[in-house]
Short mmCIF file of C-alpha atoms in Angstrom, two decimals:
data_model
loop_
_atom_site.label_atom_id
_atom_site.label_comp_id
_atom_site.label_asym_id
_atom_site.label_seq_id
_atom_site.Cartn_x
_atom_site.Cartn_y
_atom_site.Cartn_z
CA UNK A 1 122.78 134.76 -52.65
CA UNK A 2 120.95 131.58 -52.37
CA UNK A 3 121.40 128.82 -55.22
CA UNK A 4 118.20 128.10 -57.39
CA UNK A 5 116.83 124.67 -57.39
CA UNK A 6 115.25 123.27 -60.33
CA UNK A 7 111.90 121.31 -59.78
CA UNK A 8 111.96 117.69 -58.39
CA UNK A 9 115.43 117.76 -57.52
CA UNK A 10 117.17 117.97 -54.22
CA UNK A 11 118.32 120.79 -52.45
CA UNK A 12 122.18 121.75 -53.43
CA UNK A 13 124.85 121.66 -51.27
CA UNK A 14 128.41 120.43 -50.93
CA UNK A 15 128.46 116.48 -51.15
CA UNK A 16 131.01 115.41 -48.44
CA UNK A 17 130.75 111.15 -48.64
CA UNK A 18 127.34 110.03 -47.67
CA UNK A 19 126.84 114.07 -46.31
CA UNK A 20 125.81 117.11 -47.36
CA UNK A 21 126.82 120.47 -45.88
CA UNK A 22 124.49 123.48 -46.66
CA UNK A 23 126.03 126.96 -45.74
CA UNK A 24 123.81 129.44 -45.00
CA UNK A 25 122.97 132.42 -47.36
CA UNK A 26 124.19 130.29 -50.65
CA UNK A 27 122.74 127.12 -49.92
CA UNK A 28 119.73 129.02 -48.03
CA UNK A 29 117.78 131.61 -47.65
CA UNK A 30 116.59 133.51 -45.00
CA UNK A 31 113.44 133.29 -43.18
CA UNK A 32 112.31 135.50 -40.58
CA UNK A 33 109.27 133.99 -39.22
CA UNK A 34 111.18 130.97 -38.34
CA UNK A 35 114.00 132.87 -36.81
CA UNK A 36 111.87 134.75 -34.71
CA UNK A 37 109.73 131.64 -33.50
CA UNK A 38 112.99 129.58 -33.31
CA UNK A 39 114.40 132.50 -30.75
CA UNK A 40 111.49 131.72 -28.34
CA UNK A 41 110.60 128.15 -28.30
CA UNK A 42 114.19 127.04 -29.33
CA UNK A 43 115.98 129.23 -26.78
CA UNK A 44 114.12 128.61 -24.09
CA UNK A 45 113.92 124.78 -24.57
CA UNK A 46 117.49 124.76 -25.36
CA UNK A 47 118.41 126.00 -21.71
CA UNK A 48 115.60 123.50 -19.99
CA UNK A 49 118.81 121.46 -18.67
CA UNK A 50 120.43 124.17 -17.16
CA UNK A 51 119.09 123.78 -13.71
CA UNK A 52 120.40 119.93 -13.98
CA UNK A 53 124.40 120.78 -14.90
CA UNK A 54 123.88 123.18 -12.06
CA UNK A 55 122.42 121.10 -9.61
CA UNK A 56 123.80 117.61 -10.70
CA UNK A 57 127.29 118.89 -12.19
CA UNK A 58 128.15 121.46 -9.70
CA UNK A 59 128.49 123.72 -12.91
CA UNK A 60 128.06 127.69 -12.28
CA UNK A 61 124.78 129.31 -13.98
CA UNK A 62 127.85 130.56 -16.87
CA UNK A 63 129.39 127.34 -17.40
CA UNK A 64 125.38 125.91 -17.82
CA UNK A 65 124.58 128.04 -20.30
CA UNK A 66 128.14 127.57 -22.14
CA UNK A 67 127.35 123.80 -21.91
CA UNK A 68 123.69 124.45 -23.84
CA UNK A 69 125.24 126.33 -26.07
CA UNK A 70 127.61 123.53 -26.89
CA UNK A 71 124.97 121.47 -27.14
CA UNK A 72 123.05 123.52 -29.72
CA UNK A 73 126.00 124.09 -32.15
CA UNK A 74 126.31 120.71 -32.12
CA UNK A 75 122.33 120.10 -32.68
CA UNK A 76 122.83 122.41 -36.26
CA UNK A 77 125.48 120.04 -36.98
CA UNK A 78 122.42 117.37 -38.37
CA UNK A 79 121.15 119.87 -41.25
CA UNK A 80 124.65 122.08 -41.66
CA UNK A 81 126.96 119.76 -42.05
CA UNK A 82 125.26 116.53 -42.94
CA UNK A 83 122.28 117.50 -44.60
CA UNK A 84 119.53 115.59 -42.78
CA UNK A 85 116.20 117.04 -43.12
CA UNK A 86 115.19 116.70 -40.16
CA UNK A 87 114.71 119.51 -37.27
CA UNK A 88 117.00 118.08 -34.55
CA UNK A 89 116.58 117.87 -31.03
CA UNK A 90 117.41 116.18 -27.75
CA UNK A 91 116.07 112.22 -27.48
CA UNK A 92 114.28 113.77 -24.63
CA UNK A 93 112.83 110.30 -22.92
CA UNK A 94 115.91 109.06 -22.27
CA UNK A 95 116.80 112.19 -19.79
CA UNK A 96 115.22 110.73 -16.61
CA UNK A 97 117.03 107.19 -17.31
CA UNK A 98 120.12 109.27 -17.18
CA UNK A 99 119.43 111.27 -14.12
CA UNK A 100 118.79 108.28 -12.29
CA UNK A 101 121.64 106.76 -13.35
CA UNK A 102 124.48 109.42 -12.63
CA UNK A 103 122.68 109.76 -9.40
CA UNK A 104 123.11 106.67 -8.78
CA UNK A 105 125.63 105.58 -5.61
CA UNK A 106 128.35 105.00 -7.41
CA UNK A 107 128.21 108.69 -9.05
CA UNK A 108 126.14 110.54 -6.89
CA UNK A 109 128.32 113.57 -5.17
CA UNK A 110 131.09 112.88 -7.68
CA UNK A 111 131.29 115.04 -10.47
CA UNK A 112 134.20 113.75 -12.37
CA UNK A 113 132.53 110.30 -12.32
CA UNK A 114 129.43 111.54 -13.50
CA UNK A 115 130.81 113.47 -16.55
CA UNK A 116 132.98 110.38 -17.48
CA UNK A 117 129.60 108.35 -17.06
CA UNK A 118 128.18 110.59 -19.71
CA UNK A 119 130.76 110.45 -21.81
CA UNK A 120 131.02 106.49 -21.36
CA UNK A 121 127.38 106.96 -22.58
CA UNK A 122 127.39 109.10 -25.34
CA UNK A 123 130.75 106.63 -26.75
CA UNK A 124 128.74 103.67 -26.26
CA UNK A 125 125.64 105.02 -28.36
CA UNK A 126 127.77 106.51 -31.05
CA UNK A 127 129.13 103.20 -31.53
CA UNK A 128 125.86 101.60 -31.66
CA UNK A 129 124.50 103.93 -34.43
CA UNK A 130 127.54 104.18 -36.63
CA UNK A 131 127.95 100.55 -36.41
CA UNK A 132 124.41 100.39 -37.41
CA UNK A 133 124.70 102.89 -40.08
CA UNK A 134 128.01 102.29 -41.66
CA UNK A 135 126.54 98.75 -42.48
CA UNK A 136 123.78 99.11 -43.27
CA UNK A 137 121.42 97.65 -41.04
CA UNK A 138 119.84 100.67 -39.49
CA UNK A 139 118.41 101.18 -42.81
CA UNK A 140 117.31 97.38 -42.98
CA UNK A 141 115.74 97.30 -39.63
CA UNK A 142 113.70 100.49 -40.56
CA UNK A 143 112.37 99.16 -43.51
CA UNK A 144 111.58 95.63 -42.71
CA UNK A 145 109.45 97.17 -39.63
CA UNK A 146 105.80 97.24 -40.64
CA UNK A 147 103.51 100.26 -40.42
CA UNK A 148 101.41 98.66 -37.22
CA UNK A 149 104.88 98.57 -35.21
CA UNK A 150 105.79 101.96 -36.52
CA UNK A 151 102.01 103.24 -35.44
CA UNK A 152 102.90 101.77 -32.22
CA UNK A 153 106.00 103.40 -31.63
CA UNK A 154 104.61 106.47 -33.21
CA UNK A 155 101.10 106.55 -31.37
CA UNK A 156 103.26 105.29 -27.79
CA UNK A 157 105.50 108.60 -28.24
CA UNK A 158 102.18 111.10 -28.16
CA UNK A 159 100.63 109.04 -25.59
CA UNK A 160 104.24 109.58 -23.74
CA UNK A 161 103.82 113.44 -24.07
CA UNK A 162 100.17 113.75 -23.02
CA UNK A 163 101.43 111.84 -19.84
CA UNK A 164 104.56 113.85 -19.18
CA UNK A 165 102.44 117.21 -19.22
CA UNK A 166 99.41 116.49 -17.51
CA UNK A 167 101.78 114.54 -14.79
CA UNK A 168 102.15 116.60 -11.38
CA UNK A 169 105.06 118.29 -10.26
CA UNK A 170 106.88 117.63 -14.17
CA UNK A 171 108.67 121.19 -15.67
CA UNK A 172 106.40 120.52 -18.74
CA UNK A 173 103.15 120.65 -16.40
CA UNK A 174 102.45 124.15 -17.25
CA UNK A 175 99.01 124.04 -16.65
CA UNK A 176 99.77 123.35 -12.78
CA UNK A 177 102.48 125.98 -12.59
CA UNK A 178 101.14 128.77 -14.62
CA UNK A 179 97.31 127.85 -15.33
CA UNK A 180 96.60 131.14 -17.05
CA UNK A 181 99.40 132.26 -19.29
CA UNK A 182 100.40 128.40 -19.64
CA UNK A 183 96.79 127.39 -20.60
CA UNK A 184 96.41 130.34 -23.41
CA UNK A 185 100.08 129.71 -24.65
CA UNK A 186 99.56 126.25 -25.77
CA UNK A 187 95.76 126.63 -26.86
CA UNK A 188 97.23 129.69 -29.16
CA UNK A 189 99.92 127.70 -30.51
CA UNK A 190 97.56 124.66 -31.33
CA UNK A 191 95.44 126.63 -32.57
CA UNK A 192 97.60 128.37 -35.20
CA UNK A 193 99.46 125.18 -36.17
CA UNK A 194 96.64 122.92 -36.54
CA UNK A 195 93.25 124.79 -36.68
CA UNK A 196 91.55 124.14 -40.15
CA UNK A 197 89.12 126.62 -39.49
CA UNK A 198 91.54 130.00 -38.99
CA UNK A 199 93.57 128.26 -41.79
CA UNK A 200 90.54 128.41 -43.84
CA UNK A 201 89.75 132.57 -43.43
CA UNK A 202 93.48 133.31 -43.51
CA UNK A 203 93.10 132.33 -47.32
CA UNK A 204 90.84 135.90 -47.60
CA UNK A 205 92.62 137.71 -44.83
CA UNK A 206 95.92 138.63 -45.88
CA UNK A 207 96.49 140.12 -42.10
CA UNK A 208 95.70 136.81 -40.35
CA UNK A 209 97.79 134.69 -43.16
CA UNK A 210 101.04 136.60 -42.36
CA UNK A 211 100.34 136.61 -38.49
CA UNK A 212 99.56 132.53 -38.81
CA UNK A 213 103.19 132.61 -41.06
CA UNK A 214 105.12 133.31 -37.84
CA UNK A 215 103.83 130.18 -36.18
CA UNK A 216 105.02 129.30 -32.49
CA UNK A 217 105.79 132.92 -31.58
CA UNK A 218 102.18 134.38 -31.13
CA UNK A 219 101.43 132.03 -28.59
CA UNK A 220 104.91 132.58 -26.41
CA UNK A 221 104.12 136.17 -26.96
CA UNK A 222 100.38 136.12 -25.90
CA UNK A 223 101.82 134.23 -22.81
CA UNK A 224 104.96 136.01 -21.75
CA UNK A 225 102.49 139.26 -21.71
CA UNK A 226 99.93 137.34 -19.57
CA UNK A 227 101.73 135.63 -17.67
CA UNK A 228 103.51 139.01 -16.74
CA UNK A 229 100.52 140.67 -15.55
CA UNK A 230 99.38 137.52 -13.61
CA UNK A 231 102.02 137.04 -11.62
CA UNK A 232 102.88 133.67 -12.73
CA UNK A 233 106.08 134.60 -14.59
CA UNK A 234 109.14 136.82 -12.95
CA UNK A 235 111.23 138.47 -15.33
CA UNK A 236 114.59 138.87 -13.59
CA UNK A 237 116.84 140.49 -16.99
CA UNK A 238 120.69 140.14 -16.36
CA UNK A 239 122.26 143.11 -18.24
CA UNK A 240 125.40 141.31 -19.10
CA UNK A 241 127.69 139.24 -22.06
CA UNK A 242 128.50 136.00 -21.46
CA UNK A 243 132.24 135.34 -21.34
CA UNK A 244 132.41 132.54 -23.53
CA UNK A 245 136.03 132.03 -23.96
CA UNK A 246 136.17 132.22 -19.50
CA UNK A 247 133.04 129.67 -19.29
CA UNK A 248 134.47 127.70 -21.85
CA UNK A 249 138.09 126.88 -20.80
CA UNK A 250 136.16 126.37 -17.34
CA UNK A 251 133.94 123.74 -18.47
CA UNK A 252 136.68 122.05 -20.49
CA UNK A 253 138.41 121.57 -16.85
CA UNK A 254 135.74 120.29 -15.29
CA UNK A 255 134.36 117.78 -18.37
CA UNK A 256 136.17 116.62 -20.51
CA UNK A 257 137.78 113.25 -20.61
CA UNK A 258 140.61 115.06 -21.87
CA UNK A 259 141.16 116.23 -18.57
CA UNK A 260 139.29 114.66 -15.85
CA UNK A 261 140.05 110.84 -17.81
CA UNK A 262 138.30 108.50 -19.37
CA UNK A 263 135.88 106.61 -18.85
CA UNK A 264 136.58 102.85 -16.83
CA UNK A 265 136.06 99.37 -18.86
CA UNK A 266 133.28 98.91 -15.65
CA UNK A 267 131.65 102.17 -16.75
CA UNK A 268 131.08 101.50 -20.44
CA UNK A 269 130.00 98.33 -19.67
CA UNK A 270 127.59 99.35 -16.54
CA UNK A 271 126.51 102.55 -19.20
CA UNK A 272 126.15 100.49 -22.45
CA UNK A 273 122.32 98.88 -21.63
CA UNK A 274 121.00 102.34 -21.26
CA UNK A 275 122.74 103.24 -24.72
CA UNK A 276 120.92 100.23 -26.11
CA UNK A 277 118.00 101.29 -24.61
CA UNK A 278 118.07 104.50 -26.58
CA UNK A 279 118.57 103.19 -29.38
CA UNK A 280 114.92 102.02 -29.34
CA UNK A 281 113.94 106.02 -28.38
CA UNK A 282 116.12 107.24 -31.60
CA UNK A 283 114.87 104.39 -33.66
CA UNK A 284 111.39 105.70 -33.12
CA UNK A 285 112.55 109.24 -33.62
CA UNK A 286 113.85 108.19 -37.35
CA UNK A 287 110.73 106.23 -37.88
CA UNK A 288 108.40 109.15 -36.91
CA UNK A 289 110.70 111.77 -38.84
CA UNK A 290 110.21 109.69 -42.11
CA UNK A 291 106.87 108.88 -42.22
CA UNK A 292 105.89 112.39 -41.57
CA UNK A 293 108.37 113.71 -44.36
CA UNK A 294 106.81 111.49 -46.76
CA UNK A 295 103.64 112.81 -46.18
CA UNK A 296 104.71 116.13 -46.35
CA UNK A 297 106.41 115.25 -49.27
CA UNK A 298 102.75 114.54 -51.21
CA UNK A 299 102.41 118.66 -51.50
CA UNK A 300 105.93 119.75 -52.38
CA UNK A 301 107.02 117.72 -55.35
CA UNK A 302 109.04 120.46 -56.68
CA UNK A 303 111.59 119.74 -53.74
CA UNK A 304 112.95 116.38 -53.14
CA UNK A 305 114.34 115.36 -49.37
CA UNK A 306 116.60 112.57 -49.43
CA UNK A 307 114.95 110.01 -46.58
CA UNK A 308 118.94 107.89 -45.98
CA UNK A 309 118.86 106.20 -42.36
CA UNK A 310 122.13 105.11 -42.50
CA UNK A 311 123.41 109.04 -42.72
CA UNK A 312 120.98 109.59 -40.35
CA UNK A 313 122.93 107.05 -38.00
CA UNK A 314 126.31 108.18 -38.67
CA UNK A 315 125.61 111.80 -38.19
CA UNK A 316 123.89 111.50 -34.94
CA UNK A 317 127.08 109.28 -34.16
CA UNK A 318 129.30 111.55 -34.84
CA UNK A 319 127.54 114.51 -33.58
CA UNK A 320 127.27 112.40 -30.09
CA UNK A 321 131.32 112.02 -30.08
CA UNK A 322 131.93 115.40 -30.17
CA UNK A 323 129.33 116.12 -27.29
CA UNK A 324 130.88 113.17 -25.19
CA UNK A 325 134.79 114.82 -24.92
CA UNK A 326 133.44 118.76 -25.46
CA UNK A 327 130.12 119.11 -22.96
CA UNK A 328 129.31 115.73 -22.00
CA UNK A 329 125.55 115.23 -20.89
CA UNK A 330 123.98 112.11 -22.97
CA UNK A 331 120.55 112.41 -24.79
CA UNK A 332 120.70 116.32 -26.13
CA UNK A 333 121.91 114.78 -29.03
CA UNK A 334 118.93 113.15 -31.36
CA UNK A 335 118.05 113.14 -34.67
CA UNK A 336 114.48 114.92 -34.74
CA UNK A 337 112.09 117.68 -32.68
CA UNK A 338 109.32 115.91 -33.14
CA UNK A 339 106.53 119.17 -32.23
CA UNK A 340 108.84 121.44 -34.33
CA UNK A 341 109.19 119.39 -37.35
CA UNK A 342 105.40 119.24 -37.60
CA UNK A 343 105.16 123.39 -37.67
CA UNK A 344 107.83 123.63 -40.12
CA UNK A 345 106.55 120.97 -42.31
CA UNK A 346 103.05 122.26 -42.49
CA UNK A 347 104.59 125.45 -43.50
CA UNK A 348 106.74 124.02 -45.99
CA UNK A 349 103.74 121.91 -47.91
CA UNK A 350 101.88 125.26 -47.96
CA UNK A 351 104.12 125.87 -51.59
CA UNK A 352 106.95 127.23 -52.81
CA UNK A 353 106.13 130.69 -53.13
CA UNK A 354 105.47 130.30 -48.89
CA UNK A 355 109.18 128.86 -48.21
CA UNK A 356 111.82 128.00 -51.27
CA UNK A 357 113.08 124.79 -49.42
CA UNK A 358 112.73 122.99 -45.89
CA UNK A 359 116.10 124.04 -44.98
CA UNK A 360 115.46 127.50 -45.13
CA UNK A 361 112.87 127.34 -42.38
CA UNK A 362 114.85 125.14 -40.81
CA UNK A 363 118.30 126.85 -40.62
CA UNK A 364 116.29 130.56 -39.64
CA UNK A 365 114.33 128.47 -36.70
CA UNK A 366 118.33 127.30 -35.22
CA UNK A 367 119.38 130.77 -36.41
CA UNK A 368 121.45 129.11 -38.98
CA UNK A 369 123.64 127.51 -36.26
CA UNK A 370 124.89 130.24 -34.24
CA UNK A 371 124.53 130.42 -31.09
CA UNK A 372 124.71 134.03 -30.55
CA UNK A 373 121.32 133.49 -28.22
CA UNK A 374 123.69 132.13 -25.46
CA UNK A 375 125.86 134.86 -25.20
CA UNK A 376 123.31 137.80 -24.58
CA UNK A 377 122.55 137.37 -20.58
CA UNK A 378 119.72 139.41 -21.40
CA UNK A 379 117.96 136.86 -23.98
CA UNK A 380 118.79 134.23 -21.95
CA UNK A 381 117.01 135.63 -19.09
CA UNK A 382 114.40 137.21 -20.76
CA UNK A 383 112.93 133.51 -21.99
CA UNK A 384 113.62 131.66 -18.55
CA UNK A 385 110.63 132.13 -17.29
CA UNK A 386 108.69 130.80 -20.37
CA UNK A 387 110.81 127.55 -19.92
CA UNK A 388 107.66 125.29 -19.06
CA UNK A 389 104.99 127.11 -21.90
CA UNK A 390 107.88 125.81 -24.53
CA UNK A 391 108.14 122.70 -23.02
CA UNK A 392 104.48 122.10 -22.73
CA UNK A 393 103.90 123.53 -26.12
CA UNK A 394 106.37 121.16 -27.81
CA UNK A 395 105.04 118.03 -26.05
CA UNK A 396 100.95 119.04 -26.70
CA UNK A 397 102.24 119.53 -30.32
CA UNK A 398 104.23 116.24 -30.70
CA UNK A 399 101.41 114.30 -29.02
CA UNK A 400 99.02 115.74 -31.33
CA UNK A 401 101.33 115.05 -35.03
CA UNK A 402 102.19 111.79 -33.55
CA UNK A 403 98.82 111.08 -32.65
CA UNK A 404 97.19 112.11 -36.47
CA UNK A 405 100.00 109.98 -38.61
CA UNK A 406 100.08 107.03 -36.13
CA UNK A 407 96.18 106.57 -36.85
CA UNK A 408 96.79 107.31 -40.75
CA UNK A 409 99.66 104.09 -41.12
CA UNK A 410 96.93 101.15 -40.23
CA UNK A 411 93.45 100.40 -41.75
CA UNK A 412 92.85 97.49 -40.41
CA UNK A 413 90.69 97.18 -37.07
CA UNK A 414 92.96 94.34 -35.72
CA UNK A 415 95.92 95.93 -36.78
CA UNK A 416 95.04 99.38 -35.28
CA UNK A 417 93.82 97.39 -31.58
CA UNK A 418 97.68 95.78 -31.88
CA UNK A 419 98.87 99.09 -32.18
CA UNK A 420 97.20 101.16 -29.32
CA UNK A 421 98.32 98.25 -27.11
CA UNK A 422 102.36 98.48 -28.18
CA UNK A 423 101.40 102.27 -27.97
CA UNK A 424 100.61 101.74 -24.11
CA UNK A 425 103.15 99.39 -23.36
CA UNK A 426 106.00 102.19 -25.17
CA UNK A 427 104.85 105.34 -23.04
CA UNK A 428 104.22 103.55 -19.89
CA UNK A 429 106.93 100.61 -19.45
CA UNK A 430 110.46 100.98 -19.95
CA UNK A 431 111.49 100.68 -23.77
CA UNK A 432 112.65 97.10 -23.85
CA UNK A 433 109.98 95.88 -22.46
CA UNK A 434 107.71 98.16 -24.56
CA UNK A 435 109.83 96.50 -27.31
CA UNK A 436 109.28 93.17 -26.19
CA UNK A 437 105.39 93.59 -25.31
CA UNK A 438 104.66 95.55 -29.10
CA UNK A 439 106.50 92.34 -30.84
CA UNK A 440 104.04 90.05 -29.05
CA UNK A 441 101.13 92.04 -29.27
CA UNK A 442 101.58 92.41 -33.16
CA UNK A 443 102.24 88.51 -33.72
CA UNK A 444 99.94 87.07 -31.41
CA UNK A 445 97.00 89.27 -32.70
CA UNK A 446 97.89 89.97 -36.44
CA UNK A 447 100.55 87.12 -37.04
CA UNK A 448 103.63 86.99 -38.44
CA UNK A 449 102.88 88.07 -42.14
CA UNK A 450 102.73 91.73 -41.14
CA UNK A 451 106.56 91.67 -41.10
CA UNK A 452 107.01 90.51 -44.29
CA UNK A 453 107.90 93.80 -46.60
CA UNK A 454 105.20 92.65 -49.27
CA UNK A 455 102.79 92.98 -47.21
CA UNK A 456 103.49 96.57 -46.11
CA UNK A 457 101.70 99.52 -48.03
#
């Protein structure tokens, strides 16, 4: 049975260092409507990459799946094992930088080099962050940053998303590959997340309240069922168990520097300004994750989450070791989901008597870790087609959050202009020069006061 939390204090756990690890059923509790929801949009998302290992990699559709599967355990690690309280994810706009970079000429064809490129990559950024974090200064640099860059960063990142899924011929354009069951999907799961309207009659409907209480999955359902009747989705079920311990040794073979080698001095240093460059995407992701926990944070104060950067950058550091020698493809390791954390935030401000503590909702949503998902063919298959409604669905939902607390950091008419500009220059340049445009935006039009920290609200 779950442990009881007294009011205003912190969720318990088992302190490990800086960590905490939360096991499921005695540090949490079960939710359902999370674990349902988190079947759908988590499952398919999760296997997104799988047509990239196999076409990229030269991985087999088993050893694809194994490898996402990998890649999920090691996702849970962030709230399991270290006790952010965050809902993890992939730092997903650093996956076409990679692409293009282990398809480069000097990689392209050769899979060995490619997998030791990712692991050169995930190495490099590891170091980065647990340098960062272990002294220190990743918390620094996130708290000396004033709210007009963070709106910038923020605002740039839904401006990014509205982009990537109106953009033709992009996996998350849904609306271009299936208009029907896409369209209804992601206006049902706006809807039900953000609608204050049907939030407002649930409060006398006790019906609509429970069926608003299983968030994300009405709207997969709603287009699944459409989309089979349409024609735009193709259900092809493979009655079948994954043989994990087969697909496994396989992929160990075939990845890991353990076997293939490691990495070449000119490969972590060719690899290490795209690590740095993600930095900037993860920094963002922190910044984002914070400022939307502390204004969750305004409805629950019987439950206290512990905001701590520096774990924040050690545990993504660590988790993005393990993924570099086990299943090495850089950027599925991040620190937050930015469309999911909104959904099970909202939930969680909604009281106690709705969802004991965040963890709960979000330990059900990653099934508490396991990735029992992967090993049923018939799951897996079952959600493929719905691939691009998830997609689309978590980028119309991050743009949206992002969007909302971006425009609640700044008051100030200058300062807000300053920010829609470093906004622009983040989702349409390259993130160092995003970087470098935001700083001189901010300084030449609001000056260099804003980044003193007594200035900040």
């Amino acid at each position: 049975m779950a442990k009881t939390r007294l009011d205003g204090e912190v969720q318990p756990g088992f302190k490990w260092g800086p960590f905490t690890m939360r096991i499921p059923l005695i540090h949490l509790r079960f939710s359902l409507a999370d674990m349902l929801q988190g079947l759908a949009v988590a499952g398919a998302t999760g296997m997104a990459l799988v047509p990239y290992f196999m076409a990229l990699l030269g991985l087999n559709f088993e050893e694809a799946v194994t490898m996402a599967m990998f890649h999920s355990l090691l996702i849970s690690f962030s709230w399991m094992f270290f006790g952010d309280p965050y809902a993890p994810g992939w730092l997903t706009p650093a996956i076409p930088f990679v692409v293009a970079f282990i398809t480069a000429p000097a990689y392209l064809g050769d899979h060995t080099s490619q997998f030791q490129a990712m692991t050169a990559l995930s190495l490099n950024f590891a170091f980065i962050l647990i340098f960062l974090g272990a002294t220190g200064l990743g918390e620094k640099l996130i708290k000396i940053v004033p709210n007009v860059f963070k709106g910038g960063i923020i605002l740039g990142a839904a401006v990014a998303a509205f982009l990537r899924v109106t953009k033709d011929g992009d996996a998350a354009n849904v609306f271009q590959s299936a208009p029907i069951a896409g369209t209804l999907g992601v206006v049902v799961c706006l809807v039900f997340a953000f609608s204050k309207p049907l939030h407002a009659i649930a409060t006398d409907r006790r019906w609509l309240a429970k069926l608003l209480g299983f968030g994300l999955l009405p709207g997969f359902v709603v287009a699944g069922t459409v989309g089979y009747f349409t024609g735009e989705f193709e259900y092809n079920i493979r009655w079948e168990i994954l043989d994990v311990g087969t697909s496994a040794t396989a992929l160990w073979q075939k990845a890991s520097p353990f076997v293939i080698g490691w990495p070449s001095i000119d490969t972590f240093i060719a690899s290490f300004p795209l690590a740095l460059i993600t930095y900037i995407l993860f920094f963002g992701d922190v910044v984002t994750g914070n400022e939307m926990i502390e204004q969750a944070q305004k409805a629950r104060s019987d439950e206290k989450l512990e905001l701590d950067s520096s774990r924040a950058h050690m545990a993504t550091g660590i988790r993005n070791i393990l993924m570099g020698i086990i299943a090495p493809f850089f950027a599925t390791q991040g620190v937050l989901w930015t469309g999911i954390q909104v959904v099970l935030l909202k939930r969680w401000s909604q009281g106690r008597d709705k969802l004991d503590s965040i963890f709960d909702s979000i330990g059900s949503f990653y099934a508490f870790g396991l990735p029992f998902l992967f090993v049923f063919l018939p799951l897996v298959t079952l959600l493929q087609p719905l691939l691009p409604v998830a997609l689309a669905v978590t980028l119309v939902l991050t743009a949206f959050a992002c969007a909302t607390l971006a425009l609640s950091l700044v008051q100030d008419a200058t300062e807000r202009g300053a920010m829609v500009i470093t906004a622009m220059a983040f989702s349409v340049f390259e993130p160092w020069i995003g970087l470098l445009v935001g700083i001189i935006t901010i300084i030449g039009l609001c000056g260099f006061k804003v980044f003193k920290p007594e200035e900040k609200s």
